[in-house]
Amino acid sequence: MAANVSRQFARSALRSSTRGAFVAVPRQAFRNQGRRFYSSEPTKSGSSAWLWLSGLAAAGAGGAWYYTQQGGVSAGSTPKVVTNPTRDDYQAVYNEIAALLEERDEYEDGSYGPVLLRLAWHASGTYDKETGTGGSNGATMRFSPEADHGANAGLRAARDFLEPVKKKFPWITYSDLWILGGVAAIQELQGPTIPYRPGRADRDVSFCTPDGRLPDASKTQKHIRDIFYRMGFNDQEIVALIGAHALGRAHTDRSGYDGPWTFSPTVFTNDFFKLLVDEKWQWKKWNGPAQYEDKTSKSLMMLPADLALVQDKNFKKWVQTYAKDNDVFFKDFSDALVKLFELGVPFPEGQERWVMKPRSGSS
């Protein structure tokens, strides 16, 4: 209970300082209070792609799985055959990811969390409802050309981060592992719970999707709808998903853009929407691609695609809703993210979703 109280205190303090100076706080001080801070790695793309965003059917309830009594395979150990991995088995994988997020703080501003979310998002966001291609069922970003798409620049860091987890738990597919990594990232970033169910199969290079399926940060309303409608989302779900921009920052050496979206880019909140509504935005005068900066501090950024959310009447009403109520945003974001993560996955009818217990406690 004490941990939950301290986490709520830290979250409230950060939310109340939205208009204050962006101050770097020693990570260990917050860890001692049950908090962890993260920063995203935006994409690098020649087409200004969005900044957030083996064929063996052996995932989920089917197949044969091999692992030791301790949940991993170690030198000299005899693998244990498991025909039906349980919720506890997947919780053990989640725990391993969460522990690594805590232990490995050398990346960016102290965590691999946001880049794990980006990996899960980009693996899922290639889905096309008309052709049934793309999506998280396949983990085809393991191969060229998909791994080399501009929108996926930098995601090797996330894939490499999860490789020791895959080696410890060889029974889980990459497809399920990447999505579970995204679930862990959100929950360990103090975001909402994200129900999860396994069932994704790893596919070969022939299933790689064409470039250009992820959103372009330089475009506005029509492009946004074209991209998300292709996946099967409505306007409300689109706005909820873009709320992930509460996390992280852009980098000139990756995407060409520069700066954080919020004053607390390492905490998952509704601040992205609050700032869109409350702040005044102007074009930034610089040599980089067209982006906005806030007039007050000139330390925050927004993309043309972000401002489109308040320039479009139907998008704007959802921005205002989420700006006013963080709980509503958390619920709608969770629902939309679950839908994104499950697009095109052939789950057995009636398969249960599980809520993985966060290492940092309930949000």
GROMACS .gro file of C-alpha atoms in nm:
model
  363
    1MET     CA    1   0.000   0.000   0.000
    2ALA     CA    2   0.284   0.239   0.081
    3ALA     CA    3   0.428   0.186  -0.265
    4ASN     CA    4   0.092   0.268  -0.423
    5VAL     CA    5   0.059   0.585  -0.216
    6SER     CA    6   0.408   0.701  -0.313
    7ARG     CA    7   0.343   0.627  -0.679
    8GLN     CA    8   0.019   0.826  -0.671
    9PHE     CA    9   0.198   1.113  -0.496
   10ALA     CA   10   0.474   1.116  -0.758
   11ARG     CA   11   0.222   1.103  -1.042
   12SER     CA   12   0.015   1.386  -0.895
   13ALA     CA   13   0.323   1.600  -0.840
   14LEU     CA   14   0.436   1.553  -1.198
   15ARG     CA   15   0.091   1.628  -1.337
   16SER     CA   16   0.065   1.945  -1.133
   17SER     CA   17   0.397   2.066  -1.272
   18THR     CA   18   0.289   2.054  -1.636
   19ARG     CA   19   0.367   2.421  -1.689
   20GLY     CA   20   0.681   2.419  -1.481
   21ALA     CA   21   1.039   2.372  -1.584
   22PHE     CA   22   1.139   2.034  -1.722
   23VAL     CA   23   1.379   1.912  -1.458
   24ALA     CA   24   1.582   1.594  -1.461
   25VAL     CA   25   1.541   1.408  -1.132
   26PRO     CA   26   1.781   1.136  -1.019
   27ARG     CA   27   1.622   0.807  -1.121
   28GLN     CA   28   1.725   0.620  -0.808
   29ALA     CA   29   1.539   0.868  -0.586
   30PHE     CA   30   1.217   0.785  -0.764
   31ARG     CA   31   1.287   0.414  -0.771
   32ASN     CA   32   1.315   0.424  -0.394
   33GLN     CA   33   0.956   0.555  -0.395
   34GLY     CA   34   0.832   0.293  -0.637
   35ARG     CA   35   0.868   0.517  -0.946
   36ARG     CA   36   1.063   0.465  -1.267
   37PHE     CA   37   1.122   0.714  -1.544
   38TYR     CA   38   1.134   0.638  -1.914
   39SER     CA   39   1.193   0.806  -2.246
   40SER     CA   40   1.090   0.694  -2.591
   41GLU     CA   41   1.308   0.653  -2.898
   42PRO     CA   42   1.122   0.816  -3.187
   43THR     CA   43   1.144   0.671  -3.533
   44LYS     CA   44   1.384   0.769  -3.808
   45SER     CA   45   1.227   0.778  -4.150
   46GLY     CA   46   1.285   0.931  -4.487
   47SER     CA   47   0.907   0.973  -4.510
   48SER     CA   48   0.870   1.130  -4.163
   49ALA     CA   49   0.691   0.820  -4.034
   50TRP     CA   50   0.495   0.850  -3.709
   51LEU     CA   51   0.705   0.874  -3.397
   52TRP     CA   52   0.522   0.630  -3.173
   53LEU     CA   53   0.410   0.429  -3.388
   54SER     CA   54   0.810  -1.877  -3.918
   55GLY     CA   55   0.456  -1.989  -4.013
   56LEU     CA   56   0.446  -2.242  -3.725
   57ALA     CA   57   0.114  -2.212  -3.543
   58ALA     CA   58   0.256  -2.295  -3.203
   59ALA     CA   59   0.166  -1.994  -2.990
   60GLY     CA   60  -0.093  -1.955  -2.719
   61ALA     CA   61  -0.277  -2.264  -2.603
   62GLY     CA   62  -0.131  -2.504  -2.863
   63GLY     CA   63   0.207  -2.659  -2.932
   64ALA     CA   64   0.479  -2.807  -2.716
   65TRP     CA   65   0.692  -2.586  -2.497
   66TYR     CA   66   1.030  -2.643  -2.337
   67TYR     CA   67   1.165  -2.476  -2.029
   68THR     CA   68   1.320  -2.557  -1.695
   69GLN     CA   69   1.145  -2.573  -1.362
   70GLN     CA   70   1.281  -2.224  -1.296
   71GLY     CA   71   1.112  -2.079  -1.606
   72GLY     CA   72   1.420  -2.065  -1.828
   73VAL     CA   73   1.682  -2.279  -1.994
   74SER     CA   74   2.025  -2.278  -1.833
   75ALA     CA   75   2.348  -2.457  -1.917
   76GLY     CA   76   2.325  -2.826  -1.840
   77SER     CA   77   1.953  -2.815  -1.758
   78THR     CA   78   1.699  -3.061  -1.892
   79PRO     CA   79   1.407  -2.886  -2.061
   80LYS     CA   80   1.061  -2.960  -1.932
   81VAL     CA   81   0.790  -3.025  -2.188
   82VAL     CA   82   0.474  -2.819  -2.138
   83THR     CA   83   0.183  -2.874  -2.373
   84ASN     CA   84  -0.031  -2.585  -2.253
   85PRO     CA   85   0.147  -2.282  -2.108
   86THR     CA   86  -0.057  -2.126  -1.832
   87ARG     CA   87  -0.120  -1.773  -1.717
   88ASP     CA   88   0.156  -1.823  -1.460
   89ASP     CA   89   0.402  -1.911  -1.737
   90TYR     CA   90   0.329  -1.583  -1.918
   91GLN     CA   91   0.339  -1.393  -1.590
   92ALA     CA   92   0.692  -1.527  -1.541
   93VAL     CA   93   0.790  -1.383  -1.880
   94TYR     CA   94   0.628  -1.052  -1.790
   95ASN     CA   95   0.816  -1.046  -1.461
   96GLU     CA   96   1.144  -1.103  -1.643
   97ILE     CA   97   1.078  -0.811  -1.878
   98ALA     CA   98   0.975  -0.584  -1.590
   99ALA     CA   99   1.286  -0.679  -1.393
  100LEU     CA  100   1.510  -0.600  -1.690
  101LEU     CA  101   1.338  -0.263  -1.729
  102GLU     CA  102   1.430  -0.193  -1.368
  103GLU     CA  103   1.786  -0.324  -1.388
  104ARG     CA  104   1.897  -0.192  -1.728
  105ASP     CA  105   1.883   0.186  -1.706
  106GLU     CA  106   2.157   0.270  -1.953
  107TYR     CA  107   1.924   0.342  -2.245
  108GLU     CA  108   1.807   0.697  -2.324
  109ASP     CA  109   1.672   0.867  -2.011
  110GLY     CA  110   1.684   0.549  -1.807
  111SER     CA  111   1.468   0.278  -1.957
  112TYR     CA  112   1.390   0.067  -2.260
  113GLY     CA  113   1.017   0.091  -2.177
  114PRO     CA  114   0.899   0.330  -2.448
  115VAL     CA  115   1.102   0.167  -2.723
  116LEU     CA  116   0.940  -0.166  -2.626
  117LEU     CA  117   0.599  -0.002  -2.667
  118ARG     CA  118   0.706   0.135  -3.003
  119LEU     CA  119   0.819  -0.213  -3.114
  120ALA     CA  120   0.482  -0.363  -3.022
  121TRP     CA  121   0.297  -0.071  -3.187
  122HIS     CA  122   0.492  -0.090  -3.512
  123ALA     CA  123   0.465  -0.469  -3.528
  124SER     CA  124   0.086  -0.435  -3.498
  125GLY     CA  125   0.021  -0.116  -3.695
  126THR     CA  126   0.097  -0.273  -4.034
  127TYR     CA  127  -0.236  -0.456  -4.037
  128ASP     CA  128  -0.466  -0.423  -4.340
  129LYS     CA  129  -0.823  -0.538  -4.274
  130GLU     CA  130  -0.900  -0.575  -4.647
  131THR     CA  131  -0.620  -0.820  -4.720
  132GLY     CA  132  -0.574  -0.963  -4.371
  133THR     CA  133  -0.200  -0.902  -4.396
  134GLY     CA  134   0.037  -0.748  -4.146
  135GLY     CA  135  -0.021  -0.708  -3.776
  136SER     CA  136   0.150  -0.862  -3.475
  137ASN     CA  137   0.094  -1.221  -3.589
  138GLY     CA  138   0.433  -1.302  -3.741
  139ALA     CA  139   0.706  -1.081  -3.590
  140THR     CA  140   0.826  -1.021  -3.945
  141MET     CA  141   1.029  -0.719  -3.839
  142ARG     CA  142   1.300  -0.975  -3.763
  143PHE     CA  143   1.378  -0.975  -4.134
  144SER     CA  144   1.478  -0.736  -4.408
  145PRO     CA  145   1.320  -0.549  -4.574
  146GLU     CA  146   1.073  -0.480  -4.291
  147ALA     CA  147   1.345  -0.430  -4.032
  148ASP     CA  148   1.498  -0.169  -4.261
  149HIS     CA  149   1.183   0.036  -4.317
  150GLY     CA  150   1.237   0.397  -4.215
  151ALA     CA  151   0.958   0.383  -3.957
  152ASN     CA  152   1.136   0.098  -3.779
  153ALA     CA  153   1.474   0.267  -3.742
  154GLY     CA  154   1.611   0.220  -3.392
  155LEU     CA  155   1.383  -0.071  -3.304
  156ARG     CA  156   1.670  -0.316  -3.310
  157ALA     CA  157   1.745  -0.186  -2.959
  158ALA     CA  158   1.407  -0.317  -2.842
  159ARG     CA  159   1.446  -0.648  -3.021
  160ASP     CA  160   1.793  -0.698  -2.876
  161PHE     CA  161   1.667  -0.606  -2.529
  162LEU     CA  162   1.411  -0.887  -2.545
  163GLU     CA  163   1.650  -1.148  -2.685
  164PRO     CA  164   1.774  -1.269  -2.341
  165VAL     CA  165   1.410  -1.311  -2.239
  166LYS     CA  166   1.348  -1.524  -2.548
  167LYS     CA  167   1.651  -1.738  -2.463
  168LYS     CA  168   1.533  -1.787  -2.106
  169PHE     CA  169   1.180  -1.871  -2.220
  170PRO     CA  170   1.228  -2.033  -2.564
  171TRP     CA  171   0.870  -2.161  -2.570
  172ILE     CA  172   0.721  -1.813  -2.627
  173THR     CA  173   0.704  -1.689  -2.986
  174TYR     CA  174   0.869  -1.362  -3.079
  175SER     CA  175   0.525  -1.239  -3.183
  176ASP     CA  176   0.378  -1.293  -2.837
  177LEU     CA  177   0.696  -1.174  -2.665
  178TRP     CA  178   0.703  -0.840  -2.846
  179ILE     CA  179   0.341  -0.768  -2.753
  180LEU     CA  180   0.396  -0.875  -2.394
  181GLY     CA  181   0.690  -0.634  -2.390
  182GLY     CA  182   0.456  -0.353  -2.495
  183VAL     CA  183   0.208  -0.450  -2.224
  184ALA     CA  184   0.484  -0.448  -1.963
  185ALA     CA  185   0.610  -0.111  -2.083
  186ILE     CA  186   0.272   0.061  -2.039
  187GLN     CA  187   0.198  -0.097  -1.703
  188GLU     CA  188   0.547  -0.035  -1.565
  189LEU     CA  189   0.523   0.326  -1.688
  190GLN     CA  190   0.230   0.366  -1.446
  191GLY     CA  191  -0.023   0.349  -1.727
  192PRO     CA  192  -0.346   0.147  -1.737
  193THR     CA  193  -0.362  -0.230  -1.730
  194ILE     CA  194  -0.354  -0.386  -2.077
  195PRO     CA  195  -0.528  -0.726  -2.094
  196TYR     CA  196  -0.321  -0.980  -2.285
  197ARG     CA  197  -0.371  -1.315  -2.451
  198PRO     CA  198  -0.115  -1.526  -2.639
  199GLY     CA  199  -0.171  -1.696  -2.971
  200ARG     CA  200   0.060  -1.536  -3.226
  201ALA     CA  201   0.277  -1.745  -3.457
  202ASP     CA  202   0.620  -1.651  -3.589
  203ARG     CA  203   0.626  -1.629  -3.968
  204ASP     CA  204   0.901  -1.617  -4.228
  205VAL     CA  205   1.031  -1.339  -4.450
  206SER     CA  206   0.764  -1.398  -4.715
  207PHE     CA  207   0.510  -1.240  -4.478
  208CYS     CA  208   0.694  -0.905  -4.450
  209THR     CA  209   0.466  -0.610  -4.518
  210PRO     CA  210   0.539  -0.330  -4.768
  211ASP     CA  211   0.679   0.001  -4.647
  212GLY     CA  212   0.444   0.292  -4.591
  213ARG     CA  213   0.177   0.134  -4.372
  214LEU     CA  214   0.260   0.338  -4.061
  215PRO     CA  215   0.143   0.700  -4.016
  216ASP     CA  216   0.339   0.998  -4.145
  217ALA     CA  217   0.401   1.272  -3.886
  218SER     CA  218   0.401   1.548  -4.146
  219LYS     CA  219   0.047   1.474  -4.269
  220THR     CA  220  -0.292   1.574  -4.130
  221GLN     CA  221  -0.654   1.458  -4.098
  222LYS     CA  222  -0.710   1.268  -4.422
  223HIS     CA  223  -0.387   1.075  -4.394
  224ILE     CA  224  -0.452   0.991  -4.029
  225ARG     CA  225  -0.794   0.850  -4.112
  226ASP     CA  226  -0.664   0.663  -4.417
  227ILE     CA  227  -0.401   0.486  -4.205
  228PHE     CA  228  -0.620   0.403  -3.906
  229TYR     CA  229  -0.937   0.324  -4.099
  230ARG     CA  230  -0.729   0.069  -4.295
  231MET     CA  231  -0.676  -0.111  -3.964
  232GLY     CA  232  -1.041  -0.080  -3.862
  233PHE     CA  233  -1.031   0.202  -3.603
  234ASN     CA  234  -1.285   0.481  -3.561
  235ASP     CA  235  -1.213   0.846  -3.475
  236GLN     CA  236  -1.243   0.796  -3.099
  237GLU     CA  237  -0.997   0.504  -3.104
  238ILE     CA  238  -0.758   0.700  -3.325
  239VAL     CA  239  -0.737   0.987  -3.076
  240ALA     CA  240  -0.699   0.749  -2.781
  241LEU     CA  241  -0.408   0.567  -2.947
  242ILE     CA  242  -0.228   0.889  -3.037
  243GLY     CA  243  -0.237   0.969  -2.666
  244ALA     CA  244   0.073   0.750  -2.644
  245HIS     CA  245   0.257   1.070  -2.737
  246ALA     CA  246   0.249   1.146  -2.366
  247LEU     CA  247   0.571   0.945  -2.364
  248GLY     CA  248   0.912   1.030  -2.498
  249ARG     CA  249   1.061   1.288  -2.728
  250ALA     CA  250   1.176   1.335  -3.084
  251HIS     CA  251   1.544   1.340  -3.185
  252THR     CA  252   1.700   1.521  -3.478
  253ASP     CA  253   1.940   1.236  -3.547
  254ARG     CA  254   1.655   0.987  -3.587
  255SER     CA  255   1.331   1.142  -3.711
  256GLY     CA  256   1.454   1.493  -3.781
  257TYR     CA  257   1.211   1.636  -3.524
  258ASP     CA  258   1.322   1.757  -3.183
  259GLY     CA  259   1.185   1.781  -2.831
  260PRO     CA  260   0.935   1.623  -2.589
  261TRP     CA  261   0.558   1.644  -2.619
  262THR     CA  262   0.506   1.701  -2.246
  263PHE     CA  263   0.692   1.824  -1.941
  264SER     CA  264   0.684   1.471  -1.798
  265PRO     CA  265   0.782   1.254  -2.096
  266THR     CA  266   0.863   0.955  -1.881
  267VAL     CA  267   0.522   0.917  -1.714
  268PHE     CA  268   0.208   0.790  -1.887
  269THR     CA  269  -0.073   1.047  -1.834
  270ASN     CA  270  -0.328   1.248  -2.031
  271ASP     CA  271  -0.091   1.550  -2.042
  272PHE     CA  272  -0.054   1.525  -2.419
  273PHE     CA  273  -0.422   1.612  -2.456
  274LYS     CA  274  -0.419   1.877  -2.184
  275LEU     CA  275  -0.132   2.055  -2.355
  276LEU     CA  276  -0.297   2.035  -2.697
  277VAL     CA  277  -0.601   2.212  -2.552
  278ASP     CA  278  -0.445   2.452  -2.301
  279GLU     CA  279  -0.122   2.567  -2.465
  280LYS     CA  280  -0.077   2.803  -2.759
  281TRP     CA  281   0.126   2.650  -3.041
  282GLN     CA  282   0.334   2.820  -3.309
  283TRP     CA  283   0.559   2.703  -3.590
  284LYS     CA  284   0.914   2.649  -3.472
  285LYS     CA  285   1.174   2.860  -3.652
  286TRP     CA  286   1.462   2.627  -3.725
  287ASN     CA  287   1.630   2.431  -4.005
  288GLY     CA  288   1.450   2.105  -3.934
  289PRO     CA  289   1.117   1.971  -4.061
  290ALA     CA  290   0.799   2.165  -3.989
  291GLN     CA  291   0.692   2.122  -3.628
  292TYR     CA  292   0.523   2.328  -3.360
  293GLU     CA  293   0.654   2.462  -3.029
  294ASP     CA  294   0.462   2.596  -2.730
  295LYS     CA  295   0.460   2.975  -2.704
  296THR     CA  296   0.508   2.977  -2.327
  297SER     CA  297   0.833   2.788  -2.275
  298LYS     CA  298   0.933   2.697  -2.632
  299SER     CA  299   1.058   2.368  -2.490
  300LEU     CA  300   0.776   2.140  -2.606
  301MET     CA  301   0.694   2.018  -2.954
  302MET     CA  302   0.394   1.898  -3.149
  303LEU     CA  303   0.385   1.744  -3.494
  304PRO     CA  304   0.157   1.856  -3.776
  305ALA     CA  305  -0.035   1.531  -3.729
  306ASP     CA  306  -0.078   1.613  -3.358
  307LEU     CA  307  -0.226   1.957  -3.421
  308ALA     CA  308  -0.463   1.799  -3.671
  309LEU     CA  309  -0.641   1.648  -3.371
  310VAL     CA  310  -0.759   1.991  -3.256
  311GLN     CA  311  -0.809   2.129  -3.605
  312ASP     CA  312  -1.063   1.858  -3.688
  313LYS     CA  313  -1.403   1.894  -3.520
  314ASN     CA  314  -1.466   1.525  -3.455
  315PHE     CA  315  -1.112   1.453  -3.338
  316LYS     CA  316  -1.116   1.761  -3.114
  317LYS     CA  317  -1.415   1.652  -2.909
  318TRP     CA  318  -1.224   1.341  -2.805
  319VAL     CA  319  -0.910   1.541  -2.730
  320GLN     CA  320  -1.120   1.758  -2.497
  321THR     CA  321  -1.278   1.453  -2.334
  322TYR     CA  322  -0.941   1.297  -2.257
  323ALA     CA  323  -0.790   1.628  -2.146
  324LYS     CA  324  -1.062   1.656  -1.882
  325ASP     CA  325  -1.060   1.299  -1.753
  326ASN     CA  326  -0.748   1.085  -1.720
  327ASP     CA  327  -0.951   0.782  -1.611
  328VAL     CA  328  -1.163   0.792  -1.927
  329PHE     CA  329  -0.847   0.821  -2.134
  330PHE     CA  330  -0.683   0.526  -1.958
  331LYS     CA  331  -0.988   0.306  -2.021
  332ASP     CA  332  -1.024   0.402  -2.387
  333PHE     CA  333  -0.651   0.379  -2.449
  334SER     CA  334  -0.639   0.031  -2.298
  335ASP     CA  335  -0.933  -0.086  -2.510
  336ALA     CA  336  -0.786   0.058  -2.830
  337LEU     CA  337  -0.437  -0.078  -2.761
  338VAL     CA  338  -0.572  -0.427  -2.696
  339LYS     CA  339  -0.754  -0.407  -3.028
  340LEU     CA  340  -0.437  -0.289  -3.204
  341PHE     CA  341  -0.226  -0.567  -3.052
  342GLU     CA  342  -0.479  -0.835  -3.156
  343LEU     CA  343  -0.547  -0.729  -3.516
  344GLY     CA  344  -0.532  -1.030  -3.747
  345VAL     CA  345  -0.448  -1.284  -3.476
  346PRO     CA  346  -0.649  -1.610  -3.509
  347PHE     CA  347  -0.736  -1.659  -3.143
  348PRO     CA  348  -0.953  -1.959  -3.055
  349GLU     CA  349  -1.312  -1.857  -2.992
  350GLY     CA  350  -1.369  -1.757  -2.632
  351GLN     CA  351  -0.999  -1.745  -2.538
  352GLU     CA  352  -0.959  -1.557  -2.211
  353ARG     CA  353  -0.755  -1.238  -2.176
  354TRP     CA  354  -0.528  -1.205  -1.875
  355VAL     CA  355  -0.417  -0.903  -1.676
  356MET     CA  356  -0.049  -0.941  -1.596
  357LYS     CA  357   0.037  -0.826  -1.246
  358PRO     CA  358   0.270  -0.522  -1.264
  359ARG     CA  359   0.601  -0.544  -1.083
  360SER     CA  360   0.546  -0.189  -0.958
  361GLY     CA  361   0.201  -0.265  -0.816
  362SER     CA  362  -0.148  -0.192  -0.945
  363SER     CA  363  -0.208   0.138  -1.124
   0.00000   0.00000   0.00000
